[in-house]
């Protein structure tokens, strides 16, 4: 027959059919369904010969070619999953595709089978940097994503392989920082939320870090750990395939294994057919499973195994492999009790229970019965569950259940009697639960024993076993009675010392204290002589497939320590036929050698034992090496697991510790951090370590503008004599601090110059950076008085005035993008005027160093007001006069254009009587101007405020005396010094109000001057608060 796959249980033809060989259902699905896993919820049901087979029984259900196997979709969940599966099944043309859909179909909202926790290997991260990249500079307060100083290392916990930790050494930035723990995060999750899963240490600049192992410089091989999944390299490709001897029976005797009834491939005896694999030669290691019959009892929670242990040579603490009921257990000998012959006592009689009638039946297969016998304070359950045929079988079952108690079941006058087995008798009564009337009658008779005097009870040779170590958890997995099992030292490995066609001579291998190598056990007594039908003698083929070799450290480097990570992504477990789990061991070999000298490989063996469905791994270190550049290769020596074994292992990482590692990092704050990664981290893609760091300036407040400016200037090597400290302090005290203006920014861009940073700092403070009289200085932009005057007397060419008319190309709105100081995300402030809430052309402007929406709004409104109102641009040239001024100074520009109601002239004479100042000029003054006003350009280039003159005559005027005007200090009638200038004008217009945009000295001794229109309305929003986005 065949396997038929149906789209539903409705009448109809199958989508497709498959022929199959004898195998289990689980094996067929594993071979034909990509990604099939037995221990998940399956969206299909299987019937074999009309009987439904539960998923748990698939590994145990064997189908033959004549079995009628039918596969149907299962309608589970909300109904949508079944509809989707059925729709897919009806649409596809092949069963293979429909089965593939079955195996990959997602079933959200429904419980699934236990697949264990997948170990997520994505660790916390930091920024990668390149050699030569600048170290981050943080100004003020800013969210920082630190950079790796050395490569991060991830290791599995030595005590709990399901714990995966990553260690990082990170660079926060140049200088000292204040970093509150509450601001430290992994992605968006606060570090404090991880509790003990995160530990860290902050190191101030220049602190010693060499004692912190996280500062060590480890180099990770990208060839091993560079896979997209992070799992590493699959070692399955290196696993050995097992080969077995081909015989009907095997005779074990002494140190020989003899094959009996060797058969060829056709099943017929053939003397010419090799009985021992041809690849097995002297030195080949083989694995032996040689069952024997043992009596098993219960002693103190252990399964006590009674029998002849000469072959095993038990020693407490020795590892053994127990094979029972097709399941293997890696255990340790917990106790060994040698045989002691009994010494009969004098007198006394045995305690007993005697049935009141002969057994009514020996067949308990239809209705089983269990009762308890208690003797010497211990209870022994007796289960009658089979057809025992006769009295001998029944007595044997009861006696087997009482193994180790000192009691036996015997026949007396056709009735069952449970009694002490031999003298000396202990005295006391055998108690029991309700006994089956079909065996003991209605009223069994209890006889109390009388203790013998003298003598001693005999003790049979027996051992007990434990998990993990001799003192580990008790092993009690074998039911009491007679059992057929194999007990082999270690993993049952023997080395061939001689071989012919049918006989193998072997020596047992002994595991050394290190557990990594094996030697011949000279104390082995040999096999107990017996012929066995259910034995197994297997070995591995002689092909050695390796992963690698790969370099453990880069060219030009040497190492003395190598580490490897091995990962079991799907868990590591083995299942018995009944579905119970048990531990399993995978053995690995790591070889390494000096790549320069080559030669023989050095070797380390690892054995990984576990019993878990959860992903986990192991980190193993090879230390004490001679300094060299090593290459490493890896292979597994344990075969790939079958249908009941999960043992896929990956070589997940290879790294080496380099000798060159700084002991301190001058002028840099560093962070050493350890975090338990894997599933403890949130699922967001950004898992970078980050924190809010506040830069600590030396001698200045932590977020101050002046501190940022002074830090940049002094880091450039400038001295206090080269910096306009007074101007910087004045702005800090008068504007920046009172207005709460700070600079909060971080930069690590190598294209950003120091000048760029200085301009960002001052721009964030509504100011500007400039060079003034050879000093690095700052100036405040905003409402200010004029500083000086450029009149026609100073210019070498006429003043040019350019005007730009409003157009549709002008920006009538500004969107300012800044970083919000609470969320640390980019946000946008909409700058609009009340008369135009929905502009047609909007400038997108990025503002650095400002983390307040109000300040971003104020700076954005300055830009918008200039776009709307700044229409005039002025240009002219002077001799050296323009050098009296600086960028950003407000000036009055005048010309002699007729009708401008402005007269620029030279002051030819000045006198004062203390009350009035009398000035004479070289040009007649027009007193017909509306409300005449004047201002004076002093000889140092500065300008007075607007003054009210009094007429004396056309060339002479008087002004009230003031401290601002000191004619006595003027140098008059000196041809080397120009006299002061008088600007005579109407009160309605005082020349052109301008802000200097550029002063460019020329090679001919002149200076080109460019200025832009100044209006106080540009700064109307300097104290405004953001009204919110336009609806």
Coordinates of C-alpha atoms in Angstrom, one line a residue, residues 150-153 166-170 209-218 671-674:
X150 CA 38.1 45.9 21.8
X151 CA 36.0 43.2 20.2
X152 CA 33.1 42.0 22.4
X153 CA 33.2 38.4 23.7
X166 CA 28.5 39.2 26.5
X167 CA 31.4 41.2 27.8
X168 CA 32.2 44.6 26.2
X169 CA 34.8 47.3 26.7
X170 CA 33.3 50.6 25.4
X209 CA 41.6 48.9 33.5
X210 CA 44.0 46.0 33.1
X211 CA 42.6 44.2 36.2
X212 CA 39.2 44.0 34.5
X213 CA 39.0 40.9 32.2
X214 CA 36.6 42.8 30.0
X215 CA 39.4 45.0 28.9
X216 CA 41.3 42.1 27.4
X217 CA 41.8 42.2 23.6
X218 CA 40.2 39.1 22.1
X671 CA 32.7 51.5 30.3
X672 CA 33.2 47.8 31.0
X673 CA 29.9 46.0 30.7
X674 CA 28.6 42.4 31.1

